[in-house]
XYZ file of C-alpha atoms in Angstrom:
718
model
C 0.029 -0.237 0.212
C 1.087 3.633 -0.352
C 2.771 5.369 2.518
C 4.306 8.615 3.215
C 8.195 8.982 4.069
C 10.245 12.052 5.081
C 13.698 12.238 3.838
C 15.909 14.972 5.328
C 19.384 16.292 4.159
C 20.152 19.178 6.460
C 18.812 21.778 6.495
C 16.105 20.856 3.943
C 13.315 18.012 4.629
C 11.344 16.551 1.735
C 8.016 14.572 1.847
C 8.039 11.691 -0.569
C 5.444 8.875 -1.424
C 6.584 5.696 -0.916
C 6.285 2.775 -3.603
C 2.897 0.842 -4.056
C 2.569 -2.721 -3.278
C -1.078 -3.668 -4.295
C -2.860 -6.580 -2.706
C -3.395 -9.583 -4.844
C -6.640 -11.717 -4.726
C -6.153 -15.327 -6.172
C -8.453 -18.326 -6.446
C -7.708 -22.190 -5.804
C -10.099 -24.659 -6.969
C -10.584 -28.477 -6.466
C -9.798 -30.769 -9.492
C -8.203 -29.965 -12.984
C -9.381 -27.959 -16.061
C -11.153 -28.553 -18.371
C -13.872 -29.022 -16.130
C -16.696 -31.042 -16.980
C -20.480 -29.734 -17.636
C -22.536 -30.164 -14.572
C -19.165 -30.876 -12.255
C -18.979 -29.286 -8.752
C -16.087 -27.328 -8.195
C -14.626 -25.909 -4.607
C -13.287 -22.978 -4.548
C -10.920 -20.795 -2.277
C -10.364 -17.195 -2.513
C -7.124 -16.071 -0.744
C -5.735 -12.423 -0.157
C -1.953 -12.157 -0.417
C -1.869 -16.077 -0.032
C -4.294 -16.266 2.926
C -7.632 -17.812 2.473
C -10.741 -15.586 3.747
C -14.352 -15.176 2.705
C -14.845 -13.672 -0.785
C -18.000 -12.704 -2.650
C -17.690 -14.683 -5.847
C -19.237 -13.924 -9.321
C -19.346 -15.578 -12.822
C -18.731 -13.446 -15.901
C -19.358 -10.354 -13.652
C -22.906 -11.700 -12.537
C -22.860 -12.233 -8.401
C -23.845 -16.027 -7.742
C -23.870 -16.946 -11.294
C -26.963 -18.275 -13.246
C -27.954 -21.384 -14.906
C -26.265 -20.310 -18.151
C -23.005 -19.825 -16.745
C -23.121 -21.894 -13.402
C -23.780 -21.143 -9.976
C -21.412 -20.268 -7.438
C -22.037 -19.740 -3.344
C -20.048 -17.260 -1.598
C -20.699 -18.860 1.663
C -18.881 -22.240 1.003
C -17.163 -21.762 -2.320
C -19.220 -24.182 -4.294
C -19.369 -23.808 -7.795
C -21.743 -25.766 -9.985
C -20.945 -25.875 -13.725
C -23.704 -25.434 -16.246
C -24.999 -28.343 -18.059
C -24.907 -26.505 -21.511
C -21.815 -25.258 -23.027
C -21.420 -21.429 -22.562
C -20.093 -18.978 -25.120
C -16.132 -19.617 -25.542
C -16.259 -22.905 -23.691
C -15.082 -20.944 -20.647
C -16.136 -18.718 -17.835
C -14.437 -16.288 -15.720
C -15.022 -16.448 -11.845
C -14.063 -13.268 -9.875
C -13.469 -13.300 -5.824
C -13.866 -10.071 -4.197
C -12.676 -9.210 -0.577
C -15.276 -7.888 2.150
C -14.718 -4.278 3.731
C -14.361 -0.840 2.543
C -11.764 -1.220 0.068
C -12.439 -4.455 -1.768
C -9.885 -6.162 -3.673
C -10.730 -8.388 -6.708
C -9.054 -11.144 -8.548
C -10.301 -13.612 -11.256
C -9.616 -16.879 -13.025
C -10.912 -18.328 -16.201
C -12.126 -22.084 -15.783
C -12.324 -23.686 -19.383
C -15.127 -26.304 -19.615
C -15.640 -29.619 -21.689
C -18.692 -31.646 -22.544
C -19.671 -34.417 -20.205
C -19.369 -37.978 -21.315
C -22.247 -39.865 -22.373
C -24.444 -41.953 -19.960
C -26.933 -44.993 -20.340
C -30.016 -44.967 -18.343
C -31.673 -48.166 -20.423
C -31.005 -50.753 -22.862
C -33.870 -52.680 -24.729
C -34.033 -55.538 -25.197
C -32.001 -56.955 -22.415
C -32.069 -60.568 -23.833
C -30.640 -61.514 -27.025
C -31.289 -64.707 -29.124
C -28.203 -66.819 -29.560
C -26.334 -66.093 -32.883
C -29.137 -64.154 -34.236
C -29.308 -60.379 -35.310
C -30.160 -58.087 -32.852
C -31.394 -54.444 -32.648
C -30.635 -52.456 -29.247
C -32.230 -49.182 -28.290
C -29.898 -47.504 -26.107
C -31.384 -44.419 -24.055
C -29.595 -41.829 -21.988
C -27.992 -38.608 -22.098
C -25.329 -36.536 -24.366
C -25.098 -38.650 -27.341
C -23.820 -37.194 -30.588
C -24.094 -38.312 -34.093
C -20.319 -39.890 -33.720
C -21.085 -41.695 -30.575
C -20.725 -45.824 -30.988
C -22.283 -48.327 -29.092
C -19.787 -51.012 -27.835
C -21.067 -54.601 -27.143
C -18.818 -57.159 -25.414
C -15.832 -54.909 -25.971
C -16.357 -54.243 -29.497
C -17.760 -51.579 -31.633
C -21.095 -52.504 -33.459
C -23.097 -50.509 -36.175
C -24.569 -47.418 -34.404
C -27.333 -45.210 -35.842
C -27.692 -41.649 -34.187
C -31.358 -41.032 -33.479
C -31.058 -37.974 -31.105
C -28.874 -36.736 -28.203
C -30.838 -39.282 -25.853
C -30.998 -42.330 -28.334
C -29.107 -44.580 -30.177
C -29.679 -47.806 -31.969
C -27.254 -50.354 -32.425
C -27.041 -53.496 -34.685
C -25.207 -56.566 -34.583
C -25.066 -60.438 -34.107
C -25.310 -62.032 -30.935
C -22.513 -64.539 -29.711
C -22.871 -68.232 -29.565
C -22.591 -68.733 -25.913
C -25.189 -68.105 -23.191
C -24.104 -65.346 -20.586
C -24.001 -61.517 -19.870
C -22.564 -58.936 -22.347
C -21.239 -55.587 -21.513
C -22.598 -52.429 -23.039
C -21.176 -49.095 -23.310
C -21.309 -45.880 -25.314
C -18.145 -44.346 -26.583
C -17.747 -40.859 -27.852
C -14.582 -39.517 -29.618
C -14.863 -36.121 -28.135
C -16.280 -36.580 -24.805
C -15.186 -39.998 -23.704
C -17.078 -43.264 -22.559
C -20.041 -43.704 -20.574
C -19.338 -44.185 -16.962
C -22.083 -47.077 -16.780
C -21.466 -50.446 -18.304
C -24.769 -52.089 -18.813
C -25.442 -55.757 -19.417
C -27.741 -57.741 -21.364
C -27.666 -61.243 -21.962
C -27.381 -63.976 -24.736
C -30.000 -66.915 -24.387
C -30.930 -69.960 -26.377
C -27.401 -71.046 -26.880
C -27.559 -74.990 -26.498
C -23.785 -75.865 -26.776
C -22.176 -75.710 -23.535
C -19.167 -73.432 -23.431
C -15.879 -73.749 -21.187
C -16.273 -70.707 -19.143
C -19.904 -70.120 -18.324
C -20.993 -66.625 -17.435
C -23.602 -65.599 -15.255
C -26.491 -63.289 -16.315
C -27.991 -60.382 -14.404
C -31.181 -62.186 -14.294
C -30.906 -65.849 -13.226
C -32.676 -68.352 -15.457
C -34.856 -71.071 -14.242
C -32.971 -73.966 -12.429
C -30.841 -75.600 -15.492
C -31.315 -79.522 -16.298
C -28.130 -81.068 -16.617
C -29.428 -84.421 -17.538
C -32.878 -85.461 -19.024
C -33.930 -86.507 -15.652
C -36.115 -83.936 -13.903
C -34.457 -81.293 -11.697
C -35.563 -80.049 -8.416
C -37.668 -77.171 -8.492
C -36.577 -74.270 -6.041
C -39.041 -73.625 -3.383
C -39.139 -70.160 -1.973
C -39.284 -71.478 1.757
C -36.269 -72.877 3.706
C -37.898 -75.993 4.372
C -39.336 -78.434 1.962
C -42.939 -79.831 2.535
C -42.529 -83.421 3.532
C -43.638 -85.949 1.618
C -44.456 -89.867 2.220
C -41.085 -91.858 2.316
C -41.071 -94.839 -0.134
C -38.203 -96.240 1.786
C -37.009 -94.963 4.934
C -33.636 -94.562 5.334
C -31.777 -95.122 9.020
C -31.040 -92.069 10.855
C -27.601 -91.993 12.584
C -27.732 -90.562 16.139
C -25.997 -87.025 15.948
C -22.433 -86.634 17.154
C -22.775 -84.084 20.345
C -19.333 -83.158 19.948
C -19.683 -82.369 16.279
C -22.664 -80.610 16.623
C -21.251 -78.164 19.184
C -18.330 -77.717 17.002
C -20.503 -76.939 13.752
C -22.691 -74.429 15.526
C -19.864 -72.805 16.812
C -18.305 -72.505 13.469
C -21.396 -71.366 11.956
C -21.313 -68.539 14.301
C -17.910 -67.363 14.005
C -16.662 -67.908 10.502
C -17.970 -67.816 6.833
C -19.011 -71.490 7.312
C -17.641 -74.601 8.940
C -14.876 -76.457 6.779
C -13.639 -80.087 7.575
C -10.221 -78.502 8.615
C -11.785 -75.985 11.258
C -14.354 -78.656 12.701
C -11.053 -80.753 13.426
C -9.247 -77.784 14.835
C -12.078 -76.982 17.118
C -12.751 -80.523 18.153
C -9.101 -80.862 19.155
C -8.263 -77.614 21.040
C -11.609 -76.543 22.115
C -13.515 -73.547 21.596
C -11.972 -71.041 24.159
C -8.753 -71.980 22.742
C -9.935 -71.388 19.057
C -11.131 -67.958 19.851
C -7.749 -67.251 21.261
C -6.002 -68.163 18.302
C -8.352 -65.881 16.220
C -8.123 -63.050 18.480
C -4.462 -63.106 17.952
C -4.208 -64.299 14.282
C -3.036 -61.182 11.928
C -5.297 -59.773 9.678
C -5.881 -61.113 6.114
C -4.177 -58.622 3.619
C -6.228 -55.888 2.025
C -3.913 -54.508 -0.575
C -4.601 -51.205 -2.318
C -6.950 -51.927 -4.971
C -6.810 -50.511 -8.487
C -10.650 -50.808 -9.434
C -13.937 -51.399 -7.419
C -14.095 -55.002 -8.881
C -10.715 -55.817 -7.412
C -11.540 -54.396 -4.037
C -14.743 -56.506 -4.226
C -12.635 -59.576 -5.018
C -9.945 -58.985 -2.377
C -12.759 -58.721 0.301
C -14.721 -61.637 -1.170
C -11.569 -63.957 -1.097
C -10.774 -62.922 2.447
C -14.111 -63.956 3.607
C -14.215 -67.058 1.785
C -10.683 -68.360 2.612
C -9.076 -65.871 4.830
C -7.437 -67.769 8.035
C -8.808 -65.158 10.249
C -12.424 -66.029 10.068
C -13.410 -64.573 13.254
C -11.948 -61.130 11.972
C -13.531 -61.163 8.729
C -16.879 -62.180 10.397
C -16.499 -59.103 12.717
C -15.640 -56.882 9.639
C -18.977 -58.277 7.785
C -20.772 -57.179 10.940
C -19.497 -53.909 11.286
C -19.828 -53.186 7.642
C -23.516 -53.626 8.239
C -23.271 -51.255 10.998
C -21.243 -48.253 9.660
C -22.814 -48.651 6.332
C -21.475 -46.854 3.150
C -22.066 -47.751 -0.402
C -20.388 -47.925 -3.788
C -23.850 -46.612 -5.043
C -22.544 -42.950 -4.093
C -18.988 -43.760 -3.721
C -18.194 -45.503 -7.079
C -14.374 -45.872 -7.182
C -12.007 -48.060 -5.459
C -10.114 -45.269 -3.702
C -13.553 -43.928 -2.432
C -14.255 -47.177 -0.594
C -11.002 -48.600 0.744
C -10.322 -46.208 3.523
C -13.833 -47.598 4.956
C -12.864 -51.118 4.417
C -9.193 -50.323 5.934
C -11.037 -48.910 9.434
C -12.945 -51.875 9.818
C -9.994 -54.109 9.248
C -7.807 -52.076 11.672
C -10.449 -51.785 14.789
C -12.485 -54.955 14.330
C -10.995 -56.357 17.644
C -10.086 -52.776 19.134
C -12.125 -49.941 20.960
C -15.359 -49.143 19.663
C -14.295 -45.530 20.758
C -11.479 -45.694 18.371
C -13.595 -47.071 15.608
C -16.178 -44.343 16.194
C -13.442 -41.567 16.052
C -11.665 -42.760 13.164
C -15.086 -43.672 10.859
C -16.468 -40.063 11.827
C -13.327 -38.562 10.228
C -12.784 -41.344 7.397
C -13.205 -39.686 3.867
C -15.262 -42.601 2.675
C -17.708 -41.838 5.090
C -17.163 -38.221 4.974
C -18.370 -38.490 1.271
C -21.041 -40.885 1.775
C -23.126 -39.134 4.714
C -21.722 -35.544 3.625
C -19.602 -34.904 6.716
C -16.669 -33.812 4.342
C -17.282 -30.111 3.533
C -20.071 -29.746 6.035
C -19.601 -26.100 6.844
C -21.030 -22.697 7.728
C -23.461 -21.340 7.588
C -25.759 -24.617 6.867
C -23.809 -27.954 7.988
C -25.197 -30.956 6.616
C -26.953 -33.198 9.079
C -26.726 -36.532 7.589
C -23.890 -37.899 9.327
C -25.281 -36.299 12.614
C -28.384 -38.083 12.220
C -27.343 -41.339 11.397
C -24.413 -41.524 13.983
C -27.101 -41.470 16.540
C -29.837 -43.539 14.919
C -27.908 -46.200 13.149
C -24.288 -46.206 14.611
C -24.458 -45.645 18.167
C -27.539 -45.014 20.419
C -30.794 -45.858 18.232
C -34.059 -43.819 18.071
C -35.323 -44.631 22.041
C -34.047 -44.930 25.322
C -33.071 -48.501 26.489
C -32.367 -50.456 29.723
C -29.216 -52.115 29.754
C -31.020 -55.409 28.697
C -32.292 -53.490 25.453
C -35.812 -53.117 26.717
C -37.485 -50.010 26.052
C -37.799 -47.144 28.717
C -41.409 -45.777 28.773
C -42.894 -42.568 29.804
C -45.989 -42.426 32.226
C -48.134 -42.774 29.163
C -46.375 -46.274 28.222
C -44.623 -44.763 25.185
C -41.105 -45.317 24.397
C -38.666 -42.045 24.956
C -37.030 -40.937 22.252
C -33.047 -40.630 22.391
C -32.969 -37.433 20.208
C -35.129 -35.132 18.270
C -34.587 -32.892 15.134
C -33.246 -29.905 17.233
C -30.406 -32.222 18.754
C -29.727 -33.454 15.254
C -28.957 -29.671 14.331
C -26.658 -29.258 17.255
C -24.473 -32.329 16.687
C -24.370 -31.110 12.972
C -23.104 -27.754 13.993
C -20.765 -29.376 16.416
C -19.197 -31.566 13.522
C -19.041 -28.754 11.118
C -15.830 -27.512 9.431
C -14.091 -30.391 8.183
C -12.710 -31.245 4.722
C -10.670 -33.637 2.579
C -6.771 -33.385 2.799
C -5.658 -31.506 -0.254
C -3.727 -28.766 -1.616
C -5.224 -26.019 0.838
C -4.069 -26.122 4.316
C -6.589 -23.588 5.565
C -9.349 -23.872 3.181
C -11.805 -26.147 1.560
C -10.479 -29.249 -0.592
C -12.397 -31.366 -2.952
C -12.740 -34.734 -2.468
C -9.626 -36.746 -1.548
C -9.306 -39.876 0.306
C -5.602 -40.269 1.095
C -6.195 -39.493 4.776
C -8.513 -38.421 7.261
C -10.937 -35.478 7.329
C -8.887 -32.195 8.475
C -10.339 -29.429 10.549
C -10.959 -25.851 9.189
C -11.916 -23.461 12.101
C -12.658 -20.702 9.940
C -15.383 -22.947 8.627
C -16.437 -24.398 11.908
C -19.487 -22.814 13.876
C -18.512 -21.594 16.912
C -21.488 -20.637 18.795
C -22.382 -22.559 21.964
C -24.223 -26.028 21.486
C -26.125 -28.465 23.709
C -25.407 -32.176 23.201
C -27.391 -35.124 24.738
C -27.687 -35.893 28.609
C -27.049 -32.066 29.316
C -23.675 -31.729 28.008
C -22.880 -28.047 26.910
C -20.324 -27.070 24.519
C -19.031 -23.345 25.055
C -18.667 -21.040 22.408
C -15.594 -20.162 20.585
C -14.387 -23.871 20.767
C -12.536 -25.275 17.841
C -13.384 -28.024 15.486
C -11.380 -30.619 16.974
C -12.685 -29.630 20.615
C -16.592 -30.104 19.664
C -15.566 -33.209 17.766
C -13.704 -34.772 20.865
C -16.854 -33.574 22.915
C -19.451 -35.425 20.553
C -17.430 -38.675 20.627
C -17.304 -38.490 24.331
C -20.852 -37.806 24.591
C -21.940 -40.524 22.471
C -19.463 -42.971 23.724
C -20.591 -42.594 27.313
C -24.136 -42.595 26.271
C -26.229 -45.275 28.425
C -27.772 -46.523 25.287
C -24.641 -47.670 23.578
C -23.921 -50.650 25.517
C -27.380 -52.508 24.772
C -27.338 -51.096 21.403
C -24.099 -52.499 20.406
C -24.828 -55.981 22.122
C -27.928 -56.439 20.528
C -26.435 -55.556 16.947
C -23.660 -57.995 17.378
C -25.673 -60.886 18.855
C -28.036 -60.368 15.819
C -25.073 -60.588 13.581
C -23.374 -63.614 15.035
C -26.039 -66.033 16.875
C -29.532 -65.106 16.971
C -32.321 -62.614 15.650
C -34.057 -62.677 19.100
C -31.918 -62.913 21.974
C -33.494 -62.752 25.560
C -32.979 -59.350 27.478
C -30.964 -61.102 29.830
C -28.660 -62.165 26.921
C -28.340 -58.731 25.613
C -27.714 -57.397 29.391
C -25.159 -59.761 29.917
C -23.176 -58.935 26.796
C -23.783 -55.110 27.217
C -22.343 -55.369 30.706
C -19.170 -56.566 29.184
C -19.203 -53.571 26.922
C -19.844 -51.028 29.377
C -17.581 -52.350 32.429
C -15.587 -55.161 31.169
C -12.222 -55.913 32.763
C -10.537 -54.383 29.536
C -12.405 -51.351 29.869
C -15.605 -49.727 28.131
C -16.140 -50.297 24.636
C -13.504 -53.326 23.909
C -14.995 -55.246 21.090
C -12.933 -58.168 21.427
C -13.991 -58.824 24.963
C -17.521 -58.023 23.974
C -17.661 -60.453 21.078
C -16.162 -63.100 23.113
C -19.109 -62.412 25.349
C -21.615 -62.726 22.617
C -20.048 -66.198 21.581
C -19.442 -67.706 24.882
C -22.761 -66.972 26.573
C -24.901 -69.871 27.797
C -27.652 -68.689 25.566
C -25.334 -68.878 22.148
C -24.049 -72.152 23.246
C -27.309 -74.022 24.221
C -28.412 -76.276 21.515
C -32.233 -75.890 21.951
C -33.560 -75.747 18.765
C -36.994 -73.749 18.273
C -38.734 -71.507 15.772
C -37.656 -68.308 17.427
C -33.944 -69.022 17.844
C -31.290 -68.645 15.197
C -31.398 -66.824 12.063
C -31.797 -67.030 8.259
C -28.666 -66.847 6.372
C -28.171 -63.869 4.447
C -27.093 -64.611 0.531
C -23.387 -64.163 1.394
C -23.399 -66.245 4.444
C -25.395 -68.840 2.806
C -23.444 -69.265 -0.486
C -19.960 -68.912 1.296
C -21.086 -71.501 3.869
C -21.934 -73.983 1.131
C -18.537 -73.228 -0.941
C -16.530 -73.783 2.579
C -18.606 -76.773 3.443
C -17.756 -78.576 0.045
C -14.227 -77.400 -0.008
C -15.078 -75.265 -2.983
C -12.424 -72.923 -4.503
C -12.980 -69.321 -5.297
C -11.344 -68.588 -8.780
C -12.576 -65.116 -10.371
C -15.707 -64.125 -8.809
C -16.128 -61.121 -10.916
C -19.240 -62.156 -12.594
C -20.623 -63.824 -9.756
C -21.384 -60.424 -8.038
C -24.206 -60.015 -10.609
C -25.852 -63.157 -9.040
C -25.385 -61.476 -5.872
C -27.163 -58.499 -7.167
C -29.983 -60.349 -8.032
C -30.529 -61.689 -4.679
C -30.380 -58.018 -3.275
C -26.690 -58.370 -1.522
C -24.197 -57.198 -4.227
C -20.870 -56.697 -2.318
C -20.047 -53.122 -1.494
C -23.278 -51.854 -2.797
C -25.765 -51.588 -0.238
C -28.816 -49.878 -1.393
C -28.917 -47.018 1.583
C -27.445 -46.688 4.783
C -29.719 -48.990 6.357
C -27.899 -51.873 4.737
C -29.291 -54.494 2.467
C -31.682 -55.280 5.221
C -32.717 -53.341 8.024
C -31.887 -54.648 11.552
C -35.704 -53.835 12.642
C -37.268 -55.905 10.037
C -39.791 -58.357 11.656
C -40.549 -61.648 10.493
C -43.209 -61.883 8.108
C -46.444 -63.260 9.945
C -44.978 -62.908 13.243
C -44.853 -59.408 14.331
C -43.449 -60.120 17.786
C -39.897 -61.795 16.265
C -37.313 -60.130 14.571
C -36.278 -61.321 11.259
C -33.842 -58.858 9.395
C -32.472 -60.997 6.869
C -36.290 -62.079 5.826
C -36.145 -58.502 3.989
C -34.532 -59.832 1.095
C -36.182 -63.218 1.111
C -39.508 -62.554 -0.572
C -40.660 -65.699 -2.621
C -39.101 -64.547 -5.855
C -35.892 -63.687 -4.196
C -35.866 -67.226 -2.516
C -36.093 -68.672 -5.783
C -33.308 -66.679 -7.122
C -31.281 -67.772 -4.096
C -32.207 -71.368 -4.726
C -31.313 -70.978 -8.291
C -27.667 -69.601 -7.288
C -27.176 -72.501 -4.862
C -27.979 -75.008 -7.724
C -25.768 -73.181 -10.438
C -22.879 -73.606 -7.850
C -23.591 -76.991 -7.089
C -24.208 -78.061 -10.919
C -20.818 -76.451 -11.864
C -22.770 -73.809 -13.953
C -20.517 -71.113 -12.372
C -17.179 -73.138 -12.476
C -15.335 -70.488 -14.000
C -15.964 -68.493 -10.811
C -16.049 -71.047 -8.003
C -14.900 -74.626 -8.387
C -16.885 -77.288 -6.511
C -16.152 -80.939 -6.791
C -19.142 -82.949 -5.976
C -17.602 -86.459 -6.949
C -17.527 -87.693 -3.278
C -21.391 -87.387 -3.329
C -21.696 -88.942 -6.907
C -19.789 -92.032 -5.659
C -22.161 -92.432 -2.776
C -25.425 -91.925 -4.838
C -26.195 -95.699 -5.621
C -27.067 -96.083 -1.914
C -29.716 -93.542 -1.010
C -29.151 -93.867 2.676
C -25.244 -93.716 2.176
C -25.815 -90.473 0.116
C -28.211 -88.739 2.651
C -26.027 -89.364 5.431
C -23.015 -88.325 3.897
C -24.772 -84.887 2.943
C -26.218 -84.912 6.732
C -22.680 -85.022 7.837
C -20.713 -82.449 5.813
C -23.486 -79.825 5.222
C -25.549 -80.191 8.337
C -23.208 -81.972 10.934
C -25.779 -84.421 11.597
C -28.858 -82.324 12.230
C -30.861 -83.005 9.104
C -34.654 -82.516 10.195
C -37.005 -85.677 9.604
C -38.912 -83.718 7.105
C -35.731 -82.878 5.132
C -34.662 -86.490 5.159
C -38.046 -87.627 4.103
C -38.088 -85.288 1.047
C -34.564 -86.311 0.184
C -35.355 -90.071 0.070
C -38.495 -89.356 -2.157
C -36.628 -87.044 -4.583
C -33.530 -89.351 -4.998
C -35.551 -92.362 -5.723
C -37.224 -90.374 -8.519
C -33.695 -91.124 -10.721
C -31.118 -93.449 -11.140
C -28.485 -91.100 -12.366
C -25.579 -90.903 -9.780
C -24.981 -87.218 -10.691
C -28.454 -86.028 -10.742
C -29.041 -88.079 -7.235
C -26.214 -86.031 -5.852
C -27.246 -82.844 -7.092
C -30.735 -83.244 -5.657
C -29.530 -84.352 -2.269
C -27.025 -81.238 -1.908
C -29.530 -78.997 -3.533
C -32.497 -79.724 -1.269
C -30.507 -79.679 1.703
C -28.799 -76.197 0.958
C -32.171 -74.405 0.421
C -33.813 -76.149 3.417
C -32.026 -76.963 6.718
C -28.770 -75.454 5.626
C -30.370 -71.992 5.049
C -30.558 -71.178 8.691
C -28.420 -70.904 11.772
C -29.599 -72.555 14.720
């Protein structure tokens, strides 16, 4: 700035103006140019290198408009227009507050957005026949080309939202990927799948389809028909088969491994019977975690996790990670890239047997969660309330006050007492404001980046006083870190947390309907165990060693329906199956509503509050994705695994069962031992006896026995 200096040479003094040093305004931005139409960009105005509030304008228009894009001066968010403006660029200016404002500007070049697919019709193509596909979506141009199965096909441009593609279908059944490629704007983000049907020649590497076809018939003999219920209807037994008495030690070991792994294997059964359940738990708690390498794609991350679940030595940790992933839920539906999901999975790996407080703290600042529930860049003046709501409702304390045994506290009118209200959500959102992603700016707001935890920015944190639950008051003027610490302590010390976590873990590992006494015993360990409040290893040990978990009392209210992941992986492990390349198998899981990493909402694939159909007094969370149509699809998936229709993905050898098939009793007893540990119900034994006797083919007999057992008794934990 200009000042006045006095220079003196005796006897004369002269007043002179000092040189002028003008202040400079610069604008930092997330991402890199050229920016895509419709893209969100975070701006940070700096005066002489120091970030501060600025008033933004686009091409001289304060706040911008729909033609040029809009900019929010409160948080620096610029939303590029969806239609290209003149010159393919806009100029954004930033002006300081105050009596002598200073302005700086920056030119932002824009580019067209890539094409997108919203639908493809038809989805079924006849084997070897000519087809015509109508591809509907956005941002198509005359030079856009449809690619099918990795090859460009003849494409006719209809409009900016429609293309017609023609080609010849392949000679093998299975899924085919579809995308749109534009030489100017790029490739569609979606890769839709259709399927080729009607081929009769078997292929060496079967490919699953997004929509499973009816149960295949490997031989001319009749195939079993999938049923939507887990227990087949008993039919008269033409030839009763002898029923060996269950081995009590085998049953105990198998039940224990059903609860602690993704399914008992012959090796693990022998290990538990050799060293005992307590020693096996000690081994598992001390075992190093299976590696989870940095993945280059979402598919690679899915494969890595799936392999760990299927064959990792640290099965108890993997089950805990799986359970916690259904508590602290995020999804690739919103975080579609591997680097956006990996930090979340890493946190679950690192804290599976640690302290819940550390898990909660790290998950709150996890960049994956920061994107999914919008705590990243939740700043003044209107912080986002999503994480504040869900951290209470779904992650820690639930919606109503509980006693330590999980029973609801009630007011004098008999109504449940809410744990929080909308005002409390607002208080927590303000307390958790002022966090951004790691990035170029150490003081301002950064765009999404997943290389480290969220970072505090006090300039964007609400520093007013706040009131948390249980009368905790936060003084005005506290930093983002101070308020974050207070929120974490407040939730960790809340009396609802022990029964809430106890109930969720019991339902994940043992039974959907634990008794209040069971919940109370586990909650007490979480709250006051010798390892301190919140120790997850001690809490999990309490879940698994409780008398209610170990008692072998079978009734209709105990145990749980297996979800598709536990059901299919349990089948693979019981039969010593080998995971090869499960990439296309994930489509099959999507058809039964449990595609790995793709929960449809923060409530998980199924809500923990789902009641058992027809029995509203009982909980049955997994039944939410077991409607009759889904039950049939899951049965088809089980059959495909057993019949070898998915052998390029998972290899299962049923030769021992084929060899035993000539003798009905021998075959049934082998299935009973290896899949059900000797606990086959009389109804299932009768159904198997009748169905097996209907065919003389050994392979069909083996498939029938394994299939009917898999979709009935094997479908539940008890």
